[in-house]
Coordinates of C-alpha atoms in Angstrom, one line a residue:
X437 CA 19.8 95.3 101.4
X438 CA 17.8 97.2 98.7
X439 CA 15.3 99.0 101.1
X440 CA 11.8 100.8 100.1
X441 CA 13.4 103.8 102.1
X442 CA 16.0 104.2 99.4
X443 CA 13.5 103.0 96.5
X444 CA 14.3 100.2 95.4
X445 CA 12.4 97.2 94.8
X446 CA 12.5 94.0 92.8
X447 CA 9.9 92.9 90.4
X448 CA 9.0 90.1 87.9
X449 CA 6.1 89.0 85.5
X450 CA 5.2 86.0 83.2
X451 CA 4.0 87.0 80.1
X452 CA 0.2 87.1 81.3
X453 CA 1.5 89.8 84.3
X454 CA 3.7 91.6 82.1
X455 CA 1.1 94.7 80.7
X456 CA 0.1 95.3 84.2
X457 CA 3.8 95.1 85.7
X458 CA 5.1 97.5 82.6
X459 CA 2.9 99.8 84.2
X460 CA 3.5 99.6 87.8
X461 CA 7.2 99.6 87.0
X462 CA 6.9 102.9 84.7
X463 CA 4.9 104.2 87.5
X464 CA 7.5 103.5 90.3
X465 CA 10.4 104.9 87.8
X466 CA 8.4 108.4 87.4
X467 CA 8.6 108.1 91.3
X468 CA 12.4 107.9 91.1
X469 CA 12.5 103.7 92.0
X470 CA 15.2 102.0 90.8
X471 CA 13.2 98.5 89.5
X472 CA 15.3 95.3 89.4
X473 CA 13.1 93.2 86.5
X474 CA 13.6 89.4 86.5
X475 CA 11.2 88.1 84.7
X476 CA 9.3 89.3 81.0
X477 CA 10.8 92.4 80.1
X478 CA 9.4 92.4 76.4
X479 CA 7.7 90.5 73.2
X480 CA 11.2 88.7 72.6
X481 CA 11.1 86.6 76.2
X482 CA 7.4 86.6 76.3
X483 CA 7.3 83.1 75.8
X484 CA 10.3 82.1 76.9
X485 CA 10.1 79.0 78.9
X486 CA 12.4 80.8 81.6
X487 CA 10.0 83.1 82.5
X488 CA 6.9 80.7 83.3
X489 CA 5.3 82.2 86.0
X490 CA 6.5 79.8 89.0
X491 CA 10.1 80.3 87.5
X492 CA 10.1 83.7 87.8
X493 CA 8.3 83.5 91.4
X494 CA 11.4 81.9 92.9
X495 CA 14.1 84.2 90.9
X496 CA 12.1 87.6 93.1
X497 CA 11.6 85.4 96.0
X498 CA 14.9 84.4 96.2
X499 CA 16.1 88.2 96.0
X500 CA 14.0 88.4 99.6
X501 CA 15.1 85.0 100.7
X502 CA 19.0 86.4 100.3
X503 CA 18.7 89.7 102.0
X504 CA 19.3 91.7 99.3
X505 CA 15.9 93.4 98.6
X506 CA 13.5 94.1 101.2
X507 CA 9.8 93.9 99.0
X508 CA 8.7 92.2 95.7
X509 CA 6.3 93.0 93.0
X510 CA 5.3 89.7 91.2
X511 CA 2.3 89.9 88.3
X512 CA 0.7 87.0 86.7
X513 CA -2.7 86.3 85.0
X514 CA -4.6 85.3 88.1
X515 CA -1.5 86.8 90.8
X516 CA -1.8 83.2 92.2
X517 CA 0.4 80.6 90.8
X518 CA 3.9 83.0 90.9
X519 CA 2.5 84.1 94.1
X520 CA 2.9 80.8 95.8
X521 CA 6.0 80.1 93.9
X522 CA 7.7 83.0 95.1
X523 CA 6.8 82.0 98.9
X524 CA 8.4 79.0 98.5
X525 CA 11.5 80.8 99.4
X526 CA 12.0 80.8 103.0
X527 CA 11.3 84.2 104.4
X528 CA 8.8 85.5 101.9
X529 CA 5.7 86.1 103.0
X530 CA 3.7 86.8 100.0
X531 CA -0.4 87.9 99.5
X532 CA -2.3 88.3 96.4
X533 CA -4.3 91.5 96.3
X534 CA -7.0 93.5 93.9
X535 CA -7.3 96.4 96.1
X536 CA -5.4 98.9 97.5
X537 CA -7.2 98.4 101.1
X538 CA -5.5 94.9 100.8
X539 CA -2.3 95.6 99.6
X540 CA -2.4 98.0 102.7
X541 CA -3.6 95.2 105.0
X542 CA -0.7 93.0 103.3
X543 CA 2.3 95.5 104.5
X544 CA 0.4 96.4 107.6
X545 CA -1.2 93.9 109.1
X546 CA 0.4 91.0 107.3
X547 CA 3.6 92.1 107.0
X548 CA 4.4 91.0 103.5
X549 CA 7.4 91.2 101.4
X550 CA 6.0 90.4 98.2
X551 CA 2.5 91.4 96.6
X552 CA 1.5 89.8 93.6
X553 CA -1.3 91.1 91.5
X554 CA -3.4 89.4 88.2
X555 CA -2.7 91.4 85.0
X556 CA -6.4 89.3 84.3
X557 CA -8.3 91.5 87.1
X558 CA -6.4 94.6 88.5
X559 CA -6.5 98.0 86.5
X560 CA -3.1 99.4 85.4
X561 CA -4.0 102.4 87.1
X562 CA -5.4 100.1 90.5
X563 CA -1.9 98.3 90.4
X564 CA -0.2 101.2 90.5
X565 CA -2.2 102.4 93.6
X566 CA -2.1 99.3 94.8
X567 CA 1.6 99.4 95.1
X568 CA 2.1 102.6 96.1
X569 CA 0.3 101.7 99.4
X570 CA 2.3 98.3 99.7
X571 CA 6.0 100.0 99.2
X572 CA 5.1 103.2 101.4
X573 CA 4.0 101.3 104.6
X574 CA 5.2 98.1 107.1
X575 CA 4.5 95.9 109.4
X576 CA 2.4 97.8 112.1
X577 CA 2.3 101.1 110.6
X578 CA -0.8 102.8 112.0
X579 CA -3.8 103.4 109.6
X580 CA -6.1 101.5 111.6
X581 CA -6.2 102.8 115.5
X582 CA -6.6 99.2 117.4
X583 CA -4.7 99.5 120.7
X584 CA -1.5 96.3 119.9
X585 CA -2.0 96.6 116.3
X586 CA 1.8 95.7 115.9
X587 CA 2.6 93.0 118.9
X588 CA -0.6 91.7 117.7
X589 CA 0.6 91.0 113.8
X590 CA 4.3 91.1 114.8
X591 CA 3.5 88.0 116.8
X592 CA 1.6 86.3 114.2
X593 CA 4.3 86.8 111.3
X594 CA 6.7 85.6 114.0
X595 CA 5.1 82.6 114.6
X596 CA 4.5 82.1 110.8
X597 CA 8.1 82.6 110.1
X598 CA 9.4 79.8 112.9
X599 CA 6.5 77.3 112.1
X600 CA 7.8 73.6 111.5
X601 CA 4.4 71.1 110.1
X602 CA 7.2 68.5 111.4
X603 CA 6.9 70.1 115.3
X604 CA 3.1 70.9 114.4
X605 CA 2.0 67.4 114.1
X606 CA 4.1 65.6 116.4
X607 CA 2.3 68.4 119.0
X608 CA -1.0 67.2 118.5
X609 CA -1.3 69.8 115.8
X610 CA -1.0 72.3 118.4
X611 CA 1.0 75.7 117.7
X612 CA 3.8 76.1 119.2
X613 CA 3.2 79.8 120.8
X614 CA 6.2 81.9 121.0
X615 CA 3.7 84.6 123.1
X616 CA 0.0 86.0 123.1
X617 CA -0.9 89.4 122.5
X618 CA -5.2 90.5 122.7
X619 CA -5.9 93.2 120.0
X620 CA -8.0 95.3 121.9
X621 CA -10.7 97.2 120.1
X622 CA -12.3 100.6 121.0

């Protein structure tokens, strides 16, 4: 797997994404990232019906789906649409930030593999903060000091990852709990 550790990520934009993800990406490659880009990569596939923005959601998803990178950058007009297309891919957990105290909160607390930001409303220079705090931090690292911080989130993405609407329903629409942990405060 193509780990943050090592610096590499995977990335993709429709042509309304692309200004803001030609930033991030020469931003991460200053950094010494090796970027994997499946989606826009210039004027001549702009347009390119290939490279609609839900299309190029499930070629990065996929890339997390299959193991072989670990976190996604997807960029689209509103970060929305290619957001939820990427997490239609089993195993992505994907958010949609404008901030870089959310795309914290989304490798923190959320534990997501894939960020997706609007080229419509996030800075170049904001994305590339932004993205700097998503690929230097996981699941549980420690910014905020709340006693179960981890268990707390770990349990949540857990449950996320094994929930079945099928199970859901025929429960009563009741979750099926694979533990509790209380996130104690100060």
């Amino acid at each position: 797997m193509k780990t943050c550790k090592d610096k590499q990520v995977v990335v993709g934009s429709d042509g309304a994404g692309f200004a803001l993800k030609e930033a991030v990406v020469a931003h991460l490659k200053a950094k010494g990232w090796e970027v994997l880009d499946l989606g826009v990569t210039g004027e001549e596939n702009r347009r390119d019906p290939d490279n609609m923005f839900h299309r190029v959601g499930f070629r990065v998803g996929s890339k997390i789906s299959e193991g072989e990178y670990e976190k996604g950058l997807v960029f689209c007009g509103t970060g929305m649409g290619i957001h939820i297309a990427a997490g239609k891919c089993p195993g992505v957990h994907a958010g949609v930030v404008e901030s870089v105290p959310a795309g914290l909160r989304a490798a923190c607390g959320n534990g997501a593999n894939v960020l997706s930001m609007g080229g419509f409303y996030v800075a170049p220079v904001m994305g590339c903060e932004i993205a700097d705090a998503f690929l230097n931090h996981n699941l549980g690292d420690g910014y905020e000091d709340i006693p179960n911080f981890y268990a707390y989130h770990k349990l949540a993405r857990d449950e996320i990852e094994a929930f079945d609407y099928e199970e859901y329903k025929a429960n009563g629409f009741q979750v099926h709990k694979l533990g509790d942990v209380q996130l104690g405060g100060k």
